[in-house]
CSV table of C-alpha atoms in Angstrom, one decimal:
chain,number,residue,atom,x,y,z
A,1,ILE,CA,3.6,26.2,44.8
A,2,GLU,CA,6.8,24.3,44.3
A,3,ASN,CA,7.5,26.4,41.1
A,4,ALA,CA,7.0,29.7,42.9
A,5,SER,CA,9.9,32.1,43.2
A,6,PRO,CA,11.7,32.0,46.5
A,7,GLU,CA,10.6,35.5,47.7
A,8,VAL,CA,6.9,34.5,47.3
A,9,ILE,CA,5.6,33.1,50.6
A,10,SER,CA,1.9,33.7,50.6
A,11,PHE,CA,-0.7,32.9,48.0
A,12,HIS,CA,-4.2,34.2,47.4
A,13,MET,CA,-7.2,32.1,46.3
A,14,LEU,CA,-10.6,33.3,45.1
A,15,CYS,CA,-13.7,32.6,47.1
A,16,GLY,CA,-16.5,30.5,45.6
A,17,THR,CA,-18.4,33.5,44.2
A,18,GLY,CA,-15.3,35.1,42.8
A,19,THR,CA,-15.9,38.4,44.6
A,20,TYR,CA,-12.8,38.5,46.8
A,21,SER,CA,-9.7,36.6,47.6
A,22,LYS,CA,-7.8,35.7,50.7
A,23,VAL,CA,-4.4,34.2,51.6
A,24,ARG,CA,-5.1,30.5,51.7
A,25,CYS,CA,-1.7,29.0,51.2
A,26,LEU,CA,1.6,29.7,52.9
A,27,LYS,CA,5.1,28.5,52.1
A,28,LEU,CA,6.8,27.0,55.2
A,29,PRO,CA,8.7,27.8,57.2
A,30,CYS,CA,7.8,31.5,57.5
A,31,GLU,CA,7.7,34.2,60.1
A,32,MET,CA,4.5,35.9,59.0
A,33,ARG,CA,1.7,36.8,61.5
A,34,TYR,CA,-1.8,38.1,61.5
A,35,VAL,CA,-2.3,41.6,62.8
A,36,GLY,CA,-5.4,43.6,63.6
A,37,PRO,CA,-8.4,43.2,66.0
A,38,THR,CA,-10.7,42.0,63.2
A,39,HIS,CA,-10.4,41.5,59.5
A,40,GLU,CA,-6.8,40.5,60.3
A,41,VAL,CA,-4.2,40.8,57.6
A,42,ILE,CA,-0.9,38.9,57.2
A,43,THR,CA,2.2,41.0,57.3
A,44,SER,CA,5.8,40.0,56.6
A,45,PRO,CA,9.0,41.7,55.5
A,46,PRO,CA,9.4,39.8,52.2
A,47,PRO,CA,7.1,40.8,49.3
A,48,GLN,CA,3.8,38.9,48.9
A,49,ALA,CA,2.3,37.9,45.6
A,50,ARG,CA,-0.7,36.2,44.2
A,51,LEU,CA,-0.4,32.7,42.7
A,52,ASP,CA,-3.4,31.9,40.6
A,53,PHE,CA,-5.2,28.5,41.1
A,54,PRO,CA,-7.6,28.8,38.2
A,55,LYS,CA,-9.9,26.0,39.3
A,56,ALA,CA,-9.5,26.3,43.1
A,57,ARG,CA,-12.0,28.1,45.3
A,58,PHE,CA,-12.7,28.3,49.0
A,59,TRP,CA,-16.0,28.7,50.8
A,60,GLU,CA,-16.7,30.2,54.1
A,61,VAL,CA,-19.4,28.9,56.5
A,62,PRO,CA,-22.6,31.0,55.9
A,63,LYS,CA,-23.9,33.1,58.7
A,64,THR,CA,-27.5,33.8,59.6
A,65,PRO,CA,-28.9,37.4,59.2
A,66,ASP,CA,-28.8,37.9,63.0
A,67,SER,CA,-25.2,36.6,63.3
A,68,LEU,CA,-24.1,38.9,60.4
A,69,LYS,CA,-25.8,41.9,62.1
A,70,ASN,CA,-24.1,41.1,65.4
A,71,LYS,CA,-20.8,40.8,63.6
A,72,PHE,CA,-21.1,44.1,61.8
A,73,GLU,CA,-22.1,45.9,65.0
A,74,ARG,CA,-19.2,44.2,66.9
A,75,ASP,CA,-16.8,45.3,64.1
A,76,VAL,CA,-18.0,48.9,64.3
A,77,ARG,CA,-17.3,49.0,68.0
A,78,ILE,CA,-13.9,47.3,67.6
A,79,LEU,CA,-12.7,49.3,64.6
A,80,THR,CA,-13.9,52.7,66.0
A,81,LYS,CA,-11.7,52.1,69.0
A,82,HIS,CA,-8.8,50.6,67.0
A,83,ILE,CA,-8.7,53.6,64.6
A,84,LYS,CA,-8.1,56.0,67.5
A,85,ASP,CA,-4.5,54.6,67.8
A,86,ASN,CA,-4.1,53.6,64.2
A,87,TYR,CA,-5.6,56.5,62.2
A,88,ARG,CA,-3.0,56.5,59.5
A,89,ASP,CA,-3.7,53.0,58.4
A,90,PRO,CA,-6.3,53.1,55.6
A,91,ARG,CA,-7.2,49.4,56.0
A,92,TRP,CA,-9.2,49.9,59.2
A,93,HIS,CA,-11.1,52.9,57.8
A,94,TYR,CA,-12.1,50.7,54.8
A,95,TYR,CA,-13.5,47.9,56.9
A,96,LEU,CA,-15.2,50.3,59.3
A,97,GLY,CA,-16.9,51.7,56.2
A,98,ASP,CA,-17.9,48.1,55.1
A,99,SER,CA,-19.4,47.4,58.6
A,100,HIS,CA,-21.4,50.6,58.5
A,101,LYS,CA,-22.5,50.0,54.9
A,102,ASN,CA,-23.7,46.5,55.8
A,103,LEU,CA,-25.8,48.1,58.6
A,104,CYS,CA,-27.2,50.6,56.2
A,105,ASN,CA,-25.5,53.4,58.0
A,106,TYR,CA,-24.6,55.1,54.7
A,107,THR,CA,-23.5,58.5,56.0
A,108,GLU,CA,-21.1,56.9,58.4
A,109,ALA,CA,-19.8,54.5,55.8
A,110,ILE,CA,-19.2,57.3,53.3
A,111,ASN,CA,-17.1,59.1,55.9
A,112,SER,CA,-15.0,56.0,56.6
A,113,TYR,CA,-14.5,55.3,52.9
A,114,GLU,CA,-13.5,58.9,52.3
A,115,ASN,CA,-10.9,58.6,55.1
A,116,CYS,CA,-9.5,55.4,53.4
A,117,TRP,CA,-9.2,57.2,50.1
A,118,LYS,CA,-7.6,60.3,51.5
A,119,LEU,CA,-4.9,58.3,53.2
A,120,ALA,CA,-3.8,57.1,49.8
A,121,GLY,CA,-2.5,53.6,50.8
A,122,TRP,CA,-2.7,50.5,48.6
A,123,ASP,CA,-4.1,51.7,45.3
A,124,GLU,CA,-6.5,48.8,44.8
A,125,GLU,CA,-8.0,49.3,48.3
A,126,SER,CA,-8.2,53.1,47.8
A,127,ALA,CA,-10.0,52.7,44.5
A,128,TRP,CA,-12.4,50.1,45.8
A,129,SER,CA,-13.3,52.3,48.8
A,130,MET,CA,-14.6,54.8,46.2
A,131,TYR,CA,-16.6,52.1,44.5
A,132,GLN,CA,-18.2,51.3,47.9
A,133,CYS,CA,-18.7,55.0,48.6
A,134,ALA,CA,-20.5,55.4,45.3
A,135,GLN,CA,-22.8,52.5,46.2
A,136,CYS,CA,-23.7,54.4,49.5
A,137,TRP,CA,-24.4,57.6,47.6
A,138,ILE,CA,-26.7,55.6,45.3
A,139,SER,CA,-28.6,54.2,48.3
A,140,LEU,CA,-29.0,57.8,49.4
A,141,GLY,CA,-30.4,58.9,46.0
A,142,LYS,CA,-27.3,61.0,45.2
A,143,ILE,CA,-26.3,60.0,41.7
A,144,ASP,CA,-24.0,62.8,40.9
A,145,GLU,CA,-22.0,62.2,44.0
A,146,ALA,CA,-21.7,58.5,43.1
A,147,ILE,CA,-20.3,59.4,39.7
A,148,GLU,CA,-17.7,61.7,41.2
A,149,CYS,CA,-16.6,58.8,43.6
A,150,CYS,CA,-16.1,56.5,40.6
A,151,ALA,CA,-13.9,59.1,38.9
A,152,ARG,CA,-11.9,59.6,42.1
A,153,GLY,CA,-11.5,55.8,42.3
A,154,MET,CA,-10.2,55.6,38.8
A,155,SER,CA,-7.6,58.3,39.6
A,156,ARG,CA,-6.0,55.7,42.0
A,157,HIS,CA,-6.5,52.6,39.9
A,158,PRO,CA,-7.7,53.0,36.3
A,159,GLY,CA,-7.7,49.3,35.7
A,160,ILE,CA,-10.7,48.5,37.9
A,161,ALA,CA,-13.5,48.1,35.3
A,162,GLU,CA,-16.3,48.2,38.0
A,163,LEU,CA,-15.7,51.9,38.5
A,164,SER,CA,-16.5,53.0,35.0
A,165,TRP,CA,-19.3,50.4,34.8
A,166,LEU,CA,-21.0,51.9,37.8
A,167,ALA,CA,-20.5,55.5,36.5
A,168,GLY,CA,-22.1,54.4,33.3
A,169,TRP,CA,-25.0,52.8,35.2
A,170,CYS,CA,-25.5,56.1,37.1
A,171,CYS,CA,-25.5,58.2,33.9
A,172,TYR,CA,-28.0,55.9,32.3
A,173,ASN,CA,-30.3,56.2,35.3
A,174,LYS,CA,-30.0,60.0,35.0
A,175,GLY,CA,-31.1,59.8,31.4
A,176,ASP,CA,-27.7,61.0,30.2
A,177,TYR,CA,-27.3,58.3,27.6
A,178,GLN,CA,-24.3,59.8,25.8
A,179,LYS,CA,-22.1,59.8,28.9
A,180,ALA,CA,-23.4,56.4,29.9
A,181,GLU,CA,-22.1,55.2,26.5
A,182,TYR,CA,-18.7,56.8,27.1
A,183,TRP,CA,-18.3,55.3,30.6
A,184,SER,CA,-19.5,51.9,29.4
A,185,ARG,CA,-16.9,51.8,26.6
A,186,LEU,CA,-14.2,52.6,29.1
A,187,SER,CA,-15.4,49.7,31.2
A,188,ILE,CA,-15.4,47.4,28.3
A,189,ALA,CA,-11.8,48.3,27.5
A,190,ALA,CA,-10.8,47.5,31.1
A,191,GLY,CA,-12.9,44.4,31.3
A,192,ASN,CA,-12.4,40.7,30.8
A,193,PHE,CA,-14.4,40.0,27.6
A,194,VAL,CA,-12.6,42.0,24.9
A,195,GLY,CA,-10.5,44.3,27.1
A,196,PHE,CA,-7.3,44.1,29.0
A,197,GLY,CA,-8.8,43.0,32.3
A,198,ALA,CA,-7.1,39.7,32.4
A,199,SER,CA,-3.7,41.4,32.6
A,200,VAL,CA,-4.7,43.6,35.6
A,201,SER,CA,-3.2,42.2,38.8
A,202,ARG,CA,-5.9,42.3,41.5
A,203,ILE,CA,-6.1,40.5,44.9
A,204,GLY,CA,-8.9,42.4,46.5
A,205,PHE,CA,-12.7,42.7,46.0
A,206,ARG,CA,-14.4,42.6,42.7
A,207,HIS,CA,-17.8,42.4,41.1
A,208,PRO,CA,-17.5,39.8,38.3
A,209,PRO,CA,-20.6,40.8,36.3
A,210,ALA,CA,-19.2,44.3,35.9
A,211,GLN,CA,-15.9,42.8,34.6
A,212,TRP,CA,-17.8,40.9,31.9
A,213,GLU,CA,-21.3,41.6,30.7
A,214,GLY,CA,-22.4,44.6,32.8
A,215,PRO,CA,-21.0,47.4,30.7
A,216,PHE,CA,-22.5,45.8,27.5
A,217,ASP,CA,-25.9,45.9,29.2
A,218,VAL,CA,-25.6,49.6,30.1
A,219,LEU,CA,-24.3,50.3,26.6
A,220,ALA,CA,-27.1,48.5,24.9
A,221,TRP,CA,-29.8,50.3,26.8
A,222,SER,CA,-28.1,53.6,26.4
A,223,LEU,CA,-27.8,53.2,22.6
A,224,ARG,CA,-31.4,52.2,22.5
A,225,GLY,CA,-32.3,55.3,24.4
A,226,MET,CA,-30.5,57.4,21.7
A,227,GLY,CA,-32.3,55.6,18.9
A,228,ARG,CA,-29.3,53.7,17.7
A,229,HIS,CA,-31.1,50.3,17.6
A,230,ASP,CA,-28.7,48.4,15.3
A,231,GLU,CA,-25.7,49.2,17.6
A,232,ALA,CA,-27.9,48.3,20.6
A,233,LEU,CA,-28.6,44.9,19.2
A,234,ILE,CA,-24.9,44.2,18.9
A,235,ALA,CA,-24.3,45.3,22.4
A,236,PHE,CA,-27.1,43.1,23.7
A,237,GLN,CA,-25.5,40.1,21.8
A,238,ASN,CA,-22.1,40.9,23.4
A,239,ASN,CA,-23.8,41.1,26.8
A,240,LEU,CA,-25.2,37.6,26.4
A,241,GLU,CA,-21.9,36.2,25.1
A,242,ALA,CA,-19.9,37.8,27.9
A,243,GLN,CA,-22.2,36.4,30.5
A,244,ILE,CA,-21.9,32.9,29.0
A,245,MET,CA,-18.1,33.2,29.0
A,246,ARG,CA,-18.1,34.4,32.6
A,247,ASN,CA,-20.2,31.5,33.7
A,248,SER,CA,-17.9,29.1,31.8
A,249,LYS,CA,-14.9,30.5,33.7
A,250,THR,CA,-16.4,30.1,37.1
């Protein structure tokens, strides 16, 4: 932190599972404050940046299933009310969508994620809202709608490998192996194993398996489905090596 540039005053750290990050270090003195009725966010006039702590992780106290359900129901009530006066802020639509999704209210979640995307705020949040929206469509058995969401997410942030991975997974489950191959190769290119993923600046949510071995898994099974067995074996081997590397990083 002592070596950080003067304008950087807040620093993100990954959680223990590597699926999201939060501000966990602040440079003092500072005039930042948390805003929002739930899922509070730090705001400040100076620019914020992420400072990587490669070996540092934070853990949150686990909640019971009942306490989680109560939290999600509470957040739905709070955010539904808050959005009436803060409709143009996409953050609250995103977290309302998350609360509905966690309660399996998929139709309501889709509507909230769509609102987040339409408001076109922070590109990473906008793209991830479409990733979550696609997950909801999958839960409703609507694969084509899920693929469309992935493509819309990539229009906001093409560097999020999870979007093309999920689109490939959807195509594979439709039996469209050729398109599954194309999507998977796009995901591999944006991923962390042999792609440019390490150079993509991200401070929001993520699904680590999709950044590493996931697209190789979809690719391998798709190639096998097309009878390209030698290529499939290579993809299976890359899948294993990427998983080993991910585990060594975390």
